[in-house]
Amino acid sequence: MFSSTPFLVSFLLLLSLSPLPLRPTLPPPFPPSSPISASDELDDQTLFNRALNSNPRKPKPTFSHLALDSKSSKPKIAFLFLTNSDLHFAPLWSLFFSKTNPNLYNIYVHADPSANVTLPPGTVFHNRLIPSKRTYRASATLISATRRLLASAVIDDPANLFFAVLSQYCVPLHSFRYVYNSLFFSTTFDLTRPATGSDAELAQMGLKGRPKSFIEVLSKSTSLWKRYAARGRFAMMPEVPFEQFRVGSQFFLLTRRHALVVLKDRALWRKFKMPCYREDECYPEEHYFPTLLSMEDPDGLNRYSLTRVNWTGTVNGHPYTYRAEEVSAELIHRLRKSNLSESYLFARKFSPDCLKPLLGLAEKVIFRD
Ligand SMILES: *[C@@H]1O[C@H](CO)[C@@H](O)[C@H](O)[C@H]1NC(C)=O
Ligand SMILES: *[C@@H]1O[C@H](CO)[C@@H](O)[C@H](O)[C@H]1NC(C)=O
Ligand SMILES: *[C@@H]1O[C@H](CO)[C@@H](O)[C@H](O)[C@H]1NC(C)=O
């Protein structure tokens, strides 16, 4: 006799495999509504427009200015600290900056206002706080905060040519001089690109070719589909087909050109700012930047990060956090090693009590290169 149970089971199985979005079974969106209010959006848009308009295609410091006209401003690195606590390693960073000409860098800090962060007075961080808003883990507020940092740095100084995003758990692995030379002058720092004839010619003049951003861009990850579909199966279409969806660390280093690409974008932002159904499959800040930049300028990217992170034994989406007793010269040397560049420049995450041992290593190890 025909039994209906197996039939029912396979029918239900078929139904569950159907490409139709089964909306009623989805939990309510997380968080219940987007934490980005209309007035915050408007503030941000005004800021980003100011940045875009403050950037005329007129002379600005370039690599050739650098060599040919010593009077023009030298190119600078903007260090962008994104934090929701005090900057635990401010004394180490102060030492990092103290050894250099203050005309070669700028510092900007975005601090969640609810954390009452105090920037150490009398240091390079004094007065470097930009107008900041609340940030929440695994939410688009982290994208907004990063864009605010980029915009503030673009407006503040046309000599800012590289923009490095860091957090309160990041530490330097080298001297400022090493970082600066690697980014602006070295033709051997990036190991992924064979030197071309024109590179060699430029190198003879002490210059290098068009600068590229350093941003991790991965297209293979076991959780990629879950994260793509975190707002609903078709939510990202048509702007972002799954084939173009990327993941990478939010701690990247962008050229000025790419900072402007990020500030100009509205189409992808409209998608990525939508809340997700599940917090643990969201992390929009790890997707927005690599997806946008790999769509807009795939050839302008070194597709890896200069910030070393240890994902072995990850818990709750947090990477491994080094403790004070693990800090040693050997660890610094190990963390520098990269297969893609001559060295990593920064590393995360370090617990606040690592400050003392790191300061102990600063002169003899970290800033010796
Ligand atoms: C920040 O300060 C406010 C007002 O003094 C206080 O209510 C709040 O608890 C503080 N937050 C933290 C994280 O200390
Ligand atoms: C990464 O973290 C693991 C613990 O999860 C540790 O055993 C390992 O030594 C760390 N790797 C480096 C390069 O520090
Ligand atoms: C470099 O590549 C080797 C061989 O693939 C790998 O074992 C090692 O973990 C890589 N090192 C880093 C720092 O990624």
PDB file of N, CA and C and ligand atoms in Angstrom, residues 308 310 312-313 320 322 331 334-335, ligand 2:
ATOM      1  N   ARG A 308      48.903  42.248  10.751  1.00  0.00           N
ATOM      2  CA  ARG A 308      48.920  40.825  11.058  1.00  0.00           C
ATOM      3  C   ARG A 308      47.873  40.513  12.121  1.00  0.00           C
ATOM      4  N   ASN A 310      45.922  36.973  14.136  1.00  0.00           N
ATOM      5  CA  ASN A 310      46.017  35.522  14.341  1.00  0.00           C
ATOM      6  C   ASN A 310      44.609  34.946  14.528  1.00  0.00           C
ATOM      7  N   THR A 312      43.915  31.755  14.494  1.00  0.00           N
ATOM      8  CA  THR A 312      43.925  30.399  15.061  1.00  0.00           C
ATOM      9  C   THR A 312      43.132  30.400  16.362  1.00  0.00           C
ATOM     10  N   GLY A 313      42.244  29.460  16.514  1.00  0.00           N
ATOM     11  CA  GLY A 313      41.492  29.363  17.762  1.00  0.00           C
ATOM     12  C   GLY A 313      40.563  30.541  17.995  1.00  0.00           C
ATOM     13  N   TYR A 320      42.724  35.866  17.985  1.00  0.00           N
ATOM     14  CA  TYR A 320      43.527  35.587  19.166  1.00  0.00           C
ATOM     15  C   TYR A 320      44.064  36.897  19.744  1.00  0.00           C
ATOM     16  N   TYR A 322      46.860  38.518  22.184  1.00  0.00           N
ATOM     17  CA  TYR A 322      48.121  38.223  22.875  1.00  0.00           C
ATOM     18  C   TYR A 322      48.113  38.794  24.279  1.00  0.00           C
ATOM     19  N   LEU A 331      58.365  37.036  19.256  1.00  0.00           N
ATOM     20  CA  LEU A 331      56.993  37.216  18.769  1.00  0.00           C
ATOM     21  C   LEU A 331      56.933  38.342  17.730  1.00  0.00           C
ATOM     22  N   ARG A 334      58.277  37.109  14.566  1.00  0.00           N
ATOM     23  CA  ARG A 334      57.375  36.126  13.949  1.00  0.00           C
ATOM     24  C   ARG A 334      56.184  36.835  13.304  1.00  0.00           C
ATOM     25  N   LEU A 335      55.670  37.864  13.983  1.00  0.00           N
ATOM     26  CA  LEU A 335      54.488  38.555  13.464  1.00  0.00           C
ATOM     27  C   LEU A 335      54.802  39.369  12.215  1.00  0.00           C
TER      28      LEU A 335
HETATM   29  C1  LIG B   2      48.225  32.105  17.157  1.00  0.00           C
HETATM   30  O1  LIG B   2      47.405  31.738  18.237  1.00  0.00           O
HETATM   31  C2  LIG B   2      47.599  30.407  18.721  1.00  0.00           C
HETATM   32  C3  LIG B   2      46.583  30.164  19.830  1.00  0.00           C
HETATM   33  O2  LIG B   2      45.287  30.174  19.337  1.00  0.00           O
HETATM   34  C4  LIG B   2      49.002  30.245  19.197  1.00  0.00           C
HETATM   35  O3  LIG B   2      49.214  28.905  19.623  1.00  0.00           O
HETATM   36  C5  LIG B   2      49.985  30.597  18.074  1.00  0.00           C
HETATM   37  O4  LIG B   2      51.303  30.556  18.575  1.00  0.00           O
HETATM   38  C6  LIG B   2      49.697  31.989  17.546  1.00  0.00           C
HETATM   39  N1  LIG B   2      50.536  32.265  16.368  1.00  0.00           N
HETATM   40  C7  LIG B   2      51.411  33.265  16.334  1.00  0.00           C
HETATM   41  C8  LIG B   2      52.144  33.480  15.053  1.00  0.00           C
HETATM   42  O5  LIG B   2      51.572  34.024  17.262  1.00  0.00           O
END
